[in-house]
Structure formats: structure tokens, C-alpha cells
C-alpha positions in Angstrom: -93.4 -14.3 -118.5 -90.5 -16.3 -117.8 -89.9 -20.0 -119.2 -88.4 -22.6 -116.9 -85.9 -24.4 -119.4 -83.4 -27.3 -119.4 -79.8 -26.5 -121.3 -78.1 -29.2 -122.6 -74.2 -28.3 -122.4 -72.3 -31.5 -123.1 -72.5 -33.9 -120.3 -74.7 -31.7 -118.0 -78.2 -30.1 -118.3 -78.5 -27.0 -116.4 -81.7 -25.0 -115.3 -82.6 -21.7 -116.3 -85.4 -18.8 -116.8 -85.7 -17.6 -120.2 -88.0 -14.6 -121.1 -88.4 -13.1 -124.4 -90.7 -10.4 -125.2 -92.2 -10.4 -128.5 -90.6 -6.9 -129.0 -87.1 -7.6 -127.7 -84.4 -5.9 -129.2 -82.0 -7.8 -127.6 -81.1 -10.8 -125.0 -79.1 -10.4 -121.7 -77.5 -13.7 -120.3 -77.1 -13.5 -116.6 -74.2 -14.7 -114.6 -74.7 -15.1 -111.0 -72.4 -14.8 -108.2 -71.1 -17.6 -105.8 -73.9 -19.3 -103.8 -76.6 -17.5 -106.0 -78.6 -19.0 -108.7 -81.4 -18.5 -111.0 -83.7 -17.9 -108.1 -81.5 -15.1 -107.3 -84.1 -12.2 -106.7 -81.6 -9.2 -107.3 -80.9 -10.8 -110.8 -84.7 -11.3 -111.0 -85.9 -8.0 -110.4 -83.1 -6.6 -112.7 -84.8 -9.2 -115.3 -88.2 -7.9 -115.0 -87.1 -4.5 -115.2 -85.0 -5.3 -118.4 -88.2 -7.6 -119.7 -90.4 -4.1 -119.6 -88.0 -2.7 -121.6 -88.3 -5.5 -124.4 -85.0 -6.6 -123.3 -85.0 -10.7 -123.3 -83.5 -12.3 -120.6 -81.6 -15.7 -119.6 -81.2 -16.6 -116.0 -79.7 -19.9 -115.4 -77.4 -22.1 -113.3 -73.7 -21.8 -114.1 -73.3 -25.0 -112.2 -75.0 -28.4 -111.6 -75.8 -29.1 -108.1 -72.9 -31.4 -107.7 -70.4 -29.0 -109.3 -71.8 -26.5 -107.0 -70.5 -28.4 -103.8 -67.1 -28.4 -104.8 -65.5 -24.5 -103.8 -63.1 -24.8 -106.6 -65.3 -24.6 -109.2 -67.0 -21.5 -108.0 -64.2 -19.4 -108.2 -63.1 -21.5 -111.6 -63.1 -18.2 -114.0 -61.8 -19.4 -117.1 -64.3 -22.7 -116.6 -67.1 -20.6 -116.1 -66.3 -18.1 -118.8 -66.4 -21.3 -121.2 -69.9 -22.7 -119.3 -71.4 -18.9 -120.3 -70.1 -19.0 -123.9 -71.2 -22.9 -124.3 -74.8 -21.5 -122.8 -74.7 -18.8 -125.5 -73.9 -20.5 -128.3 -77.1 -22.4 -126.9 -79.7 -19.1 -126.6 -78.5 -18.1 -130.2 -79.7 -21.4 -131.8 -83.3 -21.0 -130.5 -85.8 -19.7 -132.3 -87.1 -16.8 -129.7 -83.3 -15.5 -129.5 -82.2 -16.1 -133.0 -80.5 -12.9 -134.5 -80.7 -10.7 -131.4 -77.8 -9.1 -130.0 -76.5 -10.4 -126.7 -75.2 -8.9 -123.6 -73.8 -10.0 -120.2 -74.9 -9.1 -116.8 -72.7 -10.2 -114.3 -72.8 -10.2 -110.4 -70.3 -10.9 -107.7 -68.1 -13.9 -109.1 -69.9 -13.7 -112.3 -68.8 -10.4 -113.6 -65.1 -12.3 -113.8 -67.0 -15.0 -115.6 -68.9 -12.5 -118.5 -65.5 -10.9 -119.0 -63.9 -14.0 -119.8 -66.5 -15.2 -121.9 -66.6 -11.9 -123.8 -63.0 -12.1 -124.0 -63.3 -14.9 -126.5 -62.1 -13.8 -130.0 -65.1 -15.8 -131.5 -67.3 -14.1 -129.4 -69.7 -11.1 -130.7 -71.0 -9.7 -127.2 -72.7 -6.3 -127.6 -72.4 -5.1 -123.9 -71.4 -6.0 -120.2 -72.6 -4.7 -117.4 -70.9 -6.0 -113.8 -73.2 -5.3 -110.8 -71.3 -5.3 -107.5 -68.8 -7.3 -109.4 -65.2 -9.2 -109.0 -64.1 -8.1 -112.6 -60.5 -8.4 -111.6 -60.9 -11.8 -111.4 -60.9 -11.8 -115.1 -57.2 -11.1 -115.1 -55.1 -11.9 -118.5 -58.9 -11.4 -120.2 -59.6 -7.9 -119.3 -57.4 -6.6 -122.1 -59.0 -8.9 -124.8 -62.3 -7.7 -123.8 -64.0 -5.8 -127.1 -67.7 -5.4 -125.4 -68.7 -1.9 -124.3 -68.4 -2.6 -120.6 -70.2 -0.9 -117.6 -69.4 -1.6 -114.0 -71.9 -0.4 -111.4 -70.4 0.0 -107.5 -71.9 0.7 -104.4 -70.7 3.7 -102.8 -70.1 2.2 -99.9 -68.3 -0.9 -101.0 -64.4 0.5 -100.7 -62.6 -2.4 -101.5 -65.1 -3.8 -104.4 -64.7 -0.4 -105.6 -60.9 -0.3 -105.7 -61.1 -3.8 -107.4 -63.3 -2.3 -110.5 -61.3 0.4 -110.7 -57.9 -1.8 -110.8 -59.9 -4.0 -113.7 -61.1 -0.9 -115.4 -57.4 0.3 -115.9 -57.1 -2.7 -117.8 -59.6 -2.9 -119.6 -59.2 -0.8 -123.5 -62.5 -1.3 -124.7 -65.5 1.1 -124.2 -65.9 1.5 -120.7 -67.1 3.1 -117.5 -68.0 2.9 -113.8 -71.0 4.3 -111.8 -70.6 4.5 -108.2 -74.2 4.5 -106.4 -74.0 6.7 -103.8 -75.0 4.9 -100.4 -75.2 1.4 -101.5 -73.6 -1.5 -100.2 -72.0 -4.5 -101.7 -75.9 -6.1 -102.3 -77.4 -3.0 -103.2 -80.1 -4.0 -100.4 -80.7 -0.1 -99.5 -84.2 1.4 -100.5 -83.9 2.6 -104.4 -80.4 1.3 -104.5 -81.1 -1.8 -106.9 -83.7 0.3 -109.1 -80.8 2.3 -109.8 -78.8 -0.6 -110.8 -81.3 -1.7 -112.9 -81.9 1.4 -114.6 -78.1 1.9 -115.7 -78.3 -1.7 -117.0 -81.4 -1.1 -119.2 -79.9 1.9 -120.8 -76.4 0.4 -120.8 -77.9 -2.4 -123.0 -80.4 -0.4 -125.1 -77.7 2.2 -126.1 -75.4 -0.7 -127.2 -77.6 -3.1 -129.0 -77.7 -2.6 -132.5 -80.2 -4.9 -134.6 -78.3 -7.3 -137.0 -78.1 -5.9 -140.5 -78.2 -2.5 -139.3 
């Protein structure tokens, strides 16, 4: 069961949903895309699949309602990446998540924010997954990402696939691209989001190594 939480980051308070199974082997922090929130049905579906595999999840609103009304904030990748890093620091201080490996799951523009956050030289991010994402928005951050990164793209999402392949060429970490045949940008077709969730689950489980191992 997910718990509604409030995250105080400097002068702002962000709403979130935290679910950490007792047997959790890692925590996945979600970065949603523009116009979305912690209530995203697609991200919540993926989170439930991860929870069933003993992975903790944190879905939160990257922006406050006031910040979200300014469209420039929605595409401010450096700012969103910093916000995600601050939330990561908060999560690592919680008793339920202390010592767990951390991963990022970014959707749409949130993928750019996830990669920008993972590029921070102080970050210790175990893995990143992008769903229909815009990793290209991370631009100069891409070559600094060390976390193994999986890019998942719908087979019918040609423009985004091209942008993902361009971003993949700039990544120098372990990286992989998975094309889901017959899927559009939002993976709305029957069974396609299930495929995304399974790919993400397996990527995180493969790359999460318990502290001290």
C-alpha cells in the first residue's frame, strides 16, 4: 500500500506517494512528464508491478501547483534535475529507504530530468529507465551519466525513437534501447504497458546491488 507523504524541499512542499515493501531490495523514484503528476495512471501501474517484485517506489510532483502554471518550469531540465536530486536526498534519509540502492524511472520530459539528476557527480544512482522519454533534453548531462540506462520506446513512436537513439549515442555508461513493437508514445495498446513494466522491473533487479555487497 502506498502512503501519501509531504516532502519539504527548501521553501516548497511536494506531495508524493511512497510504497516500500518490507522485503524491498531498492527504491525507484519516478520523474513524470510535463502535465502529469504523482497520480499518473501509467506510472502508478508500473509502480505496482515494481512493488510486487520487492521494489520500493516514490511517485511525487516535481513541481508545486503554482510552479506548474509556469510552462518554462516544465521544460527547465537543470532545475528539474536539481529538484529530483533534492528529493533523492530526502528519500535516503527516511528509515524505510535507508541504505537501499536508488533508481530513477523517467517518463517523457521526466526522463531528461532523471538523467540530469543521475549525472550529478555526487549521485550514486544504481539504474535509470526511460519510458517514452526525451533523454535528448538532458543534452550536456548525457556524457556524465554513470548509471546503467534503459531506454524504452514504442515501435510506432518514430520521432521519439530517433531522439532516443541520438541520446544513446551520447551516453557512455552501460545503456540499452528496447523498442516495444506496435506501441505508441503512451503505450496505450493492450499489453504494451505491461511489457514496459516488465522491462523496467528486470532492469532494476539486475542492477540493484545491496549496500555492502
